[in-house]
PDB file of C-alpha atoms in Angstrom:
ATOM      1  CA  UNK A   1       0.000   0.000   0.000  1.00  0.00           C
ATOM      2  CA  UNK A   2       1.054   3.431  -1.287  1.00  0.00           C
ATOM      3  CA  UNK A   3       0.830   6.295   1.556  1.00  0.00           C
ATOM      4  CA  UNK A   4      -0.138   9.480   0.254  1.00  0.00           C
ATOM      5  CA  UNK A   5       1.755  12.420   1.292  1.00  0.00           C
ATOM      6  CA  UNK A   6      -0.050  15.035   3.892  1.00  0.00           C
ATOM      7  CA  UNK A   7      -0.962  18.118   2.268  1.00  0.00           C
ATOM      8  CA  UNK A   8      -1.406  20.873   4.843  1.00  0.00           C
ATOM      9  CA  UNK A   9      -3.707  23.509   4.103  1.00  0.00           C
ATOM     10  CA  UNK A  10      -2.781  26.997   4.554  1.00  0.00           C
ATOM     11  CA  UNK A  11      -4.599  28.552   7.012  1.00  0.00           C
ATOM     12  CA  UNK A  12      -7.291  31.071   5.473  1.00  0.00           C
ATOM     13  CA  UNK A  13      -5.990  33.811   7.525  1.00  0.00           C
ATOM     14  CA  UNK A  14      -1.994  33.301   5.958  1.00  0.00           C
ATOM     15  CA  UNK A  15      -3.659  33.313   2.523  1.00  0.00           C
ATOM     16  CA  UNK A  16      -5.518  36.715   3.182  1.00  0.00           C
ATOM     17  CA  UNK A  17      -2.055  38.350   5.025  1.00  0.00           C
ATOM     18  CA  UNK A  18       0.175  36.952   1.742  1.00  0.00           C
ATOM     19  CA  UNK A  19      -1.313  39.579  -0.301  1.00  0.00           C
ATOM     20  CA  UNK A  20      -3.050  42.266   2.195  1.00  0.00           C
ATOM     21  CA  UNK A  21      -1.376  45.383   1.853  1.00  0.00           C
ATOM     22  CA  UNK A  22      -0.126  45.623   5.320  1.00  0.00           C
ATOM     23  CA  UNK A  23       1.943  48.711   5.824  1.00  0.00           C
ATOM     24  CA  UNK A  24       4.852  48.751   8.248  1.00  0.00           C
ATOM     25  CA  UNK A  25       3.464  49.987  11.356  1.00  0.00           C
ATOM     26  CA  UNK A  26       0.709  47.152  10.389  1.00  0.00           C
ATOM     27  CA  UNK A  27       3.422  44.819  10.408  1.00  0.00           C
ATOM     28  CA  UNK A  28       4.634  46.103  13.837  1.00  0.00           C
ATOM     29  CA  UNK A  29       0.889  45.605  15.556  1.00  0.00           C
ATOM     30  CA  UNK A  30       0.909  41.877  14.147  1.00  0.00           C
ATOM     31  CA  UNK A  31       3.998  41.121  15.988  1.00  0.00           C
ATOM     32  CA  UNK A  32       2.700  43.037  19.431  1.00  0.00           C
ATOM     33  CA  UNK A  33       0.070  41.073  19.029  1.00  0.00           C
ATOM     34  CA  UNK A  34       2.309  37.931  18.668  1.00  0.00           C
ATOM     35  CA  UNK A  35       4.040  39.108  21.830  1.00  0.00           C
ATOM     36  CA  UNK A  36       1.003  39.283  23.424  1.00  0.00           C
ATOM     37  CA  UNK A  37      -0.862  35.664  22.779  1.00  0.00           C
ATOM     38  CA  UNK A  38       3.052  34.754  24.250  1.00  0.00           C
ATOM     39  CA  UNK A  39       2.434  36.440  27.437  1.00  0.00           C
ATOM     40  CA  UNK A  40      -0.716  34.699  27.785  1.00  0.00           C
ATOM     41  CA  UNK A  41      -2.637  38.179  27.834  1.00  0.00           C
ATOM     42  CA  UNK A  42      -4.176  37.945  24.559  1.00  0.00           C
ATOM     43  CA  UNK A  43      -7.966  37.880  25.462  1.00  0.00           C
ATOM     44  CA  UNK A  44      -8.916  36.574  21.667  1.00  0.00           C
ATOM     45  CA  UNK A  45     -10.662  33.321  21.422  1.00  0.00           C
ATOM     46  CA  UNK A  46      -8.336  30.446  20.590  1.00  0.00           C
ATOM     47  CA  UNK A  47      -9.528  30.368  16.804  1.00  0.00           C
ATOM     48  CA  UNK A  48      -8.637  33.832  16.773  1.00  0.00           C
ATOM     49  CA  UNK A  49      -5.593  33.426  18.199  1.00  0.00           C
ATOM     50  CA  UNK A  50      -4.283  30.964  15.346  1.00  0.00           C
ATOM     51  CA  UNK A  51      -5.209  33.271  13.105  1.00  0.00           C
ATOM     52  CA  UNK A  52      -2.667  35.810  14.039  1.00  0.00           C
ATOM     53  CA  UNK A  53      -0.169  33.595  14.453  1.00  0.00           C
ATOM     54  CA  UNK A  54      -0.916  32.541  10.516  1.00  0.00           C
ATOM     55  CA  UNK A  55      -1.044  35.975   9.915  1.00  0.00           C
ATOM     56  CA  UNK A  56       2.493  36.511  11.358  1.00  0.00           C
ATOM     57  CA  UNK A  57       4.104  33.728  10.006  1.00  0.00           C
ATOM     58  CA  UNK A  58       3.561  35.222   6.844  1.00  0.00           C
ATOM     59  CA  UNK A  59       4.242  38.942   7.581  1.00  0.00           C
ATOM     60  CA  UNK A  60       7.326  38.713   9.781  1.00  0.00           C
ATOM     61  CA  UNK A  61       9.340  38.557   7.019  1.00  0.00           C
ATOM     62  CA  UNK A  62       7.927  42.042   5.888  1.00  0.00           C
ATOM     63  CA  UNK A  63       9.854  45.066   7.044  1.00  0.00           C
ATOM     64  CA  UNK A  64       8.514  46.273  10.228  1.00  0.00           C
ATOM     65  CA  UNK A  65       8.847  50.702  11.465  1.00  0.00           C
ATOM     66  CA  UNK A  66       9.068  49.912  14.862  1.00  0.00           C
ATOM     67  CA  UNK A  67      11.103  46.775  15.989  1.00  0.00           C
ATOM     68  CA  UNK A  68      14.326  45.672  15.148  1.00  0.00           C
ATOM     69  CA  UNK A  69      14.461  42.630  12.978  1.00  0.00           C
ATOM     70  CA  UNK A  70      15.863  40.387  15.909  1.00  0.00           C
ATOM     71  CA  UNK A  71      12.811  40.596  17.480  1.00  0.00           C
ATOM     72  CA  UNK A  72      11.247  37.746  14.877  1.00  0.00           C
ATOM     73  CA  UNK A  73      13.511  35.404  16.204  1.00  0.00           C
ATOM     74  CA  UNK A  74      13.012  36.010  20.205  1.00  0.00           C
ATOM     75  CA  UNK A  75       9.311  34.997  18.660  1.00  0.00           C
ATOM     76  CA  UNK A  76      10.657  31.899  16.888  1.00  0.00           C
ATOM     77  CA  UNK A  77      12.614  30.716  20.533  1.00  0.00           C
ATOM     78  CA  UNK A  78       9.837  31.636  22.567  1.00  0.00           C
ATOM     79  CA  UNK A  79       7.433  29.544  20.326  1.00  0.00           C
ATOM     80  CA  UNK A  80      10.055  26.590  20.638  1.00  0.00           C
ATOM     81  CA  UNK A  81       9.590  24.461  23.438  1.00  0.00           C
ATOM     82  CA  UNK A  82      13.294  24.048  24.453  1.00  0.00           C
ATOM     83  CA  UNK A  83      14.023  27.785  24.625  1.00  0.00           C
ATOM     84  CA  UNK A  84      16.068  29.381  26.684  1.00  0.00           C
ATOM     85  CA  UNK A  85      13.654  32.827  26.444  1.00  0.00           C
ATOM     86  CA  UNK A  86      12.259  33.596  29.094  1.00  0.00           C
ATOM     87  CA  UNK A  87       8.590  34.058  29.803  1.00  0.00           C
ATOM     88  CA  UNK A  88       9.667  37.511  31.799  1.00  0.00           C
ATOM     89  CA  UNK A  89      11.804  38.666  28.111  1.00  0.00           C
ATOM     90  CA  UNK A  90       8.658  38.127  26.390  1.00  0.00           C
ATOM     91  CA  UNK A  91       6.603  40.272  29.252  1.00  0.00           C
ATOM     92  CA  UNK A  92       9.348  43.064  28.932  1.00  0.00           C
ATOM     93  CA  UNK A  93       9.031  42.817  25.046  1.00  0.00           C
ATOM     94  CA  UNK A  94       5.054  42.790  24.869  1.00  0.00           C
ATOM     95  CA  UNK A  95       5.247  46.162  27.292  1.00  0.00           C
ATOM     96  CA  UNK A  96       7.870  47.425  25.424  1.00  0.00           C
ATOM     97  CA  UNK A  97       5.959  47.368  22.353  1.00  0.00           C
ATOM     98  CA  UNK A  98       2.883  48.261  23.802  1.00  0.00           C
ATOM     99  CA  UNK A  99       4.404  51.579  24.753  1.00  0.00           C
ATOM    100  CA  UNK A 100       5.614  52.408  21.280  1.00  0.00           C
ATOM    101  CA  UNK A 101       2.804  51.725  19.207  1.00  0.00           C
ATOM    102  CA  UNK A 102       0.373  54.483  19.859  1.00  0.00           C
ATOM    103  CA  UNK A 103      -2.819  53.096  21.401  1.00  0.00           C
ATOM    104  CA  UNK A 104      -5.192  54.482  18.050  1.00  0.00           C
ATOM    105  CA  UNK A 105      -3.107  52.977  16.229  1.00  0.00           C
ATOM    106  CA  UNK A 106      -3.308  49.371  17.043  1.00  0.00           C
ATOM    107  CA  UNK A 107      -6.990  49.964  18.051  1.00  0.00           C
ATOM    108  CA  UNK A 108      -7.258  50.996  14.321  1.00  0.00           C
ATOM    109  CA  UNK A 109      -5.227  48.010  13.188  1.00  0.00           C
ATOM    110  CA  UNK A 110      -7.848  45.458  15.334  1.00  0.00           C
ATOM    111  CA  UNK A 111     -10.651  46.858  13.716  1.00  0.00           C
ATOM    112  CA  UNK A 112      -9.222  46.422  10.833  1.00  0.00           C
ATOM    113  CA  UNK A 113      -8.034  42.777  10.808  1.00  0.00           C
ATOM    114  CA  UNK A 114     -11.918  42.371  12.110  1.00  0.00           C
ATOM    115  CA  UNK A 115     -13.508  43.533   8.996  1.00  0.00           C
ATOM    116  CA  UNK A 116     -10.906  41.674   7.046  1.00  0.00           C
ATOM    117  CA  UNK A 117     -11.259  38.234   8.518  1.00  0.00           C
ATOM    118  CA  UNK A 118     -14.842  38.301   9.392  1.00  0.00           C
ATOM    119  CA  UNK A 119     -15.632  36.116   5.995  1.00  0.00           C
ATOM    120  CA  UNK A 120     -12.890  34.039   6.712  1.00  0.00           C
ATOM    121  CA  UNK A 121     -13.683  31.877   9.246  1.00  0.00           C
TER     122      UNK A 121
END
C-alpha cells in the first residue's frame, strides 16, 4: 500500500495576510500582538488566536517601522519548546511594544483585521 503524502492547508488567515497590503506599522501591531498571545494576555478566542499567528508567520518577514528585525527570532525561541527565552523577556518585550505603538493605532489596526477576517472563518 502506497501512503499518500499530507498536504497541509494553509490557514485562510496566511492566505488573506500573503497579499493584504499591510503597511509597516501594520506589520509592527501583528507582531505586538504575537508578543502578546506569548504572554498569555491575549484575550482573543483560541480560533482567533491561530489566526494571528498565521497571519504573522507570513508577515514577519515584511519590514517592520518599529522593531528591530531580531525581534522575529526572540518569537521563533519563545514559540520553541526548548528555549532558553524567558517568559519575563517576552513580558518586557510585549510592554515594550505596547508603549511604542500608539494606542489608536493598534486599536485601528484590530478593527481592521476584524472587517478583514470576518468572511474568513
Amino acid at each position: 500500500m502506497k501512503l499518500q503524502p499530507v498536504i497541509e492547508t494553509p490557514h485562510p488567515a496566511a492566505i488573506w495576510a500573503e497579499t493584504a497590503p499591510l503597511d509597516p506599522l501594520q506589520v509592527d501591531c501583528v507582531t505586538a500582538v504575537m508578543l502578546k498571545i506569548l504572554d498569555n494576555k491575549c484575550k482573543m478566542l483560541p480560533e482567533q488566536q491561530m489566526a494571528i499567528t498565521a497571519i504573522y508567520t507570513v508577515v514577519r518577514q515584511r519590514q517592520g517601522a518599529l522593531f528591530e528585525p531580531t525581534i522575529h527570532q526572540k518569537i521563533d525561541d519563545a514559540l520553541n519548546a526548548d528555549s532558553a527565552i524567558s517568559c519575563q523577556q517576552i513580558h518586557e518585550l510585549r510592554l515594550y511594544a505596547e508603549r511604542i505603538i500608539p494606542k489608536p493605532v493598534m486599536k485601528h489596526f484590530k478593527s481592521y483585521l476584524r472587517d478583514s477576517l470576518y468572511d474568513l472563518n
